[in-house]
């Protein structure tokens, strides 16, 4: 049973560029949530997707956007990258919006 | 708003000693509470969750946590620490899908 997978593992970008991160949920799950974890901090909720729509959103600017596909996989897009966007980006999947979330290994984004 | 506070950013124990990681929650309604563990350069792994079925929750790897409403606490314990328990531990609460994490507690296990 495949767990949550994320790609790429690592990514290096420069300020002002755009980035796309990808997530495949655990088999049988239909909801994907994204989190940003800065170094030495706990994860911060970015948004959650269910039925291809953004259902909830945390306190992140519009530069952060996402998408969910019919197969439940998801993308996180960040535009106009800032140095402060450097972090570990975690994807979590669940069965439904309020069920237990299972996390992927994360994508480490470095912005230079 | 629901939130959690983890007391102690760093806890150090000897191998075989009791592990106690503290978490207090703030919630006006019965919360769903979780403990996750994060090993270096990895994602989060679910240790256990509280969903109001029982106040003492048993998780994986010998960990357990007790929900105490009177103290608004959900502390994580393990009777005997193992070297492999060294990691970062996060307490979290979820009002409705948007999980809110504490700042984390780094557990060090000394031989």
JSON list of C-alpha atoms in Angstrom, two decimals, chain B residues 55-106:
[
{"chain": "B", "resi": 55, "resn": "UNK", "atom": "CA", "xyz": [-8.82, 9.29, 27.64]},
{"chain": "B", "resi": 56, "resn": "UNK", "atom": "CA", "xyz": [-5.74, 7.03, 27.58]},
{"chain": "B", "resi": 57, "resn": "UNK", "atom": "CA", "xyz": [-4.55, 6.54, 24.03]},
{"chain": "B", "resi": 58, "resn": "UNK", "atom": "CA", "xyz": [-1.94, 3.96, 23.06]},
{"chain": "B", "resi": 59, "resn": "UNK", "atom": "CA", "xyz": [0.18, 4.56, 20.01]},
{"chain": "B", "resi": 60, "resn": "UNK", "atom": "CA", "xyz": [3.02, 3.00, 18.11]},
{"chain": "B", "resi": 61, "resn": "UNK", "atom": "CA", "xyz": [6.52, 2.29, 19.41]},
{"chain": "B", "resi": 62, "resn": "UNK", "atom": "CA", "xyz": [5.35, 2.03, 23.04]},
{"chain": "B", "resi": 63, "resn": "UNK", "atom": "CA", "xyz": [4.12, 5.63, 23.33]},
{"chain": "B", "resi": 64, "resn": "UNK", "atom": "CA", "xyz": [0.89, 6.63, 24.99]},
{"chain": "B", "resi": 65, "resn": "UNK", "atom": "CA", "xyz": [-0.87, 9.87, 25.90]},
{"chain": "B", "resi": 66, "resn": "UNK", "atom": "CA", "xyz": [-3.54, 10.78, 28.40]},
{"chain": "B", "resi": 67, "resn": "UNK", "atom": "CA", "xyz": [-6.22, 13.39, 27.71]},
{"chain": "B", "resi": 68, "resn": "UNK", "atom": "CA", "xyz": [-6.93, 15.40, 30.86]},
{"chain": "B", "resi": 69, "resn": "UNK", "atom": "CA", "xyz": [-9.73, 17.88, 30.36]},
{"chain": "B", "resi": 70, "resn": "UNK", "atom": "CA", "xyz": [-9.31, 19.44, 33.81]},
{"chain": "B", "resi": 71, "resn": "UNK", "atom": "CA", "xyz": [-5.70, 20.29, 32.99]},
{"chain": "B", "resi": 72, "resn": "UNK", "atom": "CA", "xyz": [-6.25, 20.87, 29.23]},
{"chain": "B", "resi": 73, "resn": "UNK", "atom": "CA", "xyz": [-3.28, 18.58, 28.68]},
{"chain": "B", "resi": 74, "resn": "UNK", "atom": "CA", "xyz": [-2.33, 15.76, 26.35]},
{"chain": "B", "resi": 75, "resn": "UNK", "atom": "CA", "xyz": [1.16, 14.72, 27.48]},
{"chain": "B", "resi": 76, "resn": "UNK", "atom": "CA", "xyz": [3.08, 12.00, 25.65]},
{"chain": "B", "resi": 77, "resn": "UNK", "atom": "CA", "xyz": [4.88, 9.31, 27.65]},
{"chain": "B", "resi": 78, "resn": "UNK", "atom": "CA", "xyz": [6.97, 6.20, 27.16]},
{"chain": "B", "resi": 79, "resn": "UNK", "atom": "CA", "xyz": [8.13, 4.09, 30.11]},
{"chain": "B", "resi": 80, "resn": "UNK", "atom": "CA", "xyz": [11.60, 3.31, 28.78]},
{"chain": "B", "resi": 81, "resn": "UNK", "atom": "CA", "xyz": [13.45, 5.42, 26.21]},
{"chain": "B", "resi": 82, "resn": "UNK", "atom": "CA", "xyz": [15.35, 3.80, 23.37]},
{"chain": "B", "resi": 83, "resn": "UNK", "atom": "CA", "xyz": [18.10, 5.36, 21.30]},
{"chain": "B", "resi": 84, "resn": "UNK", "atom": "CA", "xyz": [15.84, 5.13, 18.25]},
{"chain": "B", "resi": 85, "resn": "UNK", "atom": "CA", "xyz": [13.31, 7.49, 19.95]},
{"chain": "B", "resi": 86, "resn": "UNK", "atom": "CA", "xyz": [15.61, 10.47, 19.36]},
{"chain": "B", "resi": 87, "resn": "UNK", "atom": "CA", "xyz": [13.62, 12.77, 17.07]},
{"chain": "B", "resi": 88, "resn": "UNK", "atom": "CA", "xyz": [11.39, 15.87, 16.97]},
{"chain": "B", "resi": 89, "resn": "UNK", "atom": "CA", "xyz": [7.90, 15.43, 18.41]},
{"chain": "B", "resi": 90, "resn": "UNK", "atom": "CA", "xyz": [4.90, 17.58, 17.51]},
{"chain": "B", "resi": 91, "resn": "UNK", "atom": "CA", "xyz": [1.56, 17.91, 19.24]},
{"chain": "B", "resi": 92, "resn": "UNK", "atom": "CA", "xyz": [-1.32, 19.07, 17.04]},
{"chain": "B", "resi": 93, "resn": "UNK", "atom": "CA", "xyz": [-5.01, 19.93, 17.19]},
{"chain": "B", "resi": 94, "resn": "UNK", "atom": "CA", "xyz": [-7.44, 20.04, 14.33]},
{"chain": "B", "resi": 95, "resn": "UNK", "atom": "CA", "xyz": [-10.62, 22.08, 14.48]},
{"chain": "B", "resi": 96, "resn": "UNK", "atom": "CA", "xyz": [-11.79, 20.95, 11.06]},
{"chain": "B", "resi": 97, "resn": "UNK", "atom": "CA", "xyz": [-9.00, 19.67, 8.88]},
{"chain": "B", "resi": 98, "resn": "UNK", "atom": "CA", "xyz": [-6.52, 22.53, 9.25]},
{"chain": "B", "resi": 99, "resn": "UNK", "atom": "CA", "xyz": [-4.05, 20.99, 11.69]},
{"chain": "B", "resi": 100, "resn": "UNK", "atom": "CA", "xyz": [-2.39, 23.41, 14.11]},
{"chain": "B", "resi": 101, "resn": "UNK", "atom": "CA", "xyz": [0.96, 22.26, 15.38]},
{"chain": "B", "resi": 102, "resn": "UNK", "atom": "CA", "xyz": [3.02, 23.15, 18.39]},
{"chain": "B", "resi": 103, "resn": "UNK", "atom": "CA", "xyz": [6.59, 24.35, 17.98]},
{"chain": "B", "resi": 104, "resn": "UNK", "atom": "CA", "xyz": [7.94, 20.88, 18.63]},
{"chain": "B", "resi": 105, "resn": "UNK", "atom": "CA", "xyz": [10.09, 19.19, 21.27]},
{"chain": "B", "resi": 106, "resn": "UNK", "atom": "CA", "xyz": [13.44, 17.71, 20.35]}
]
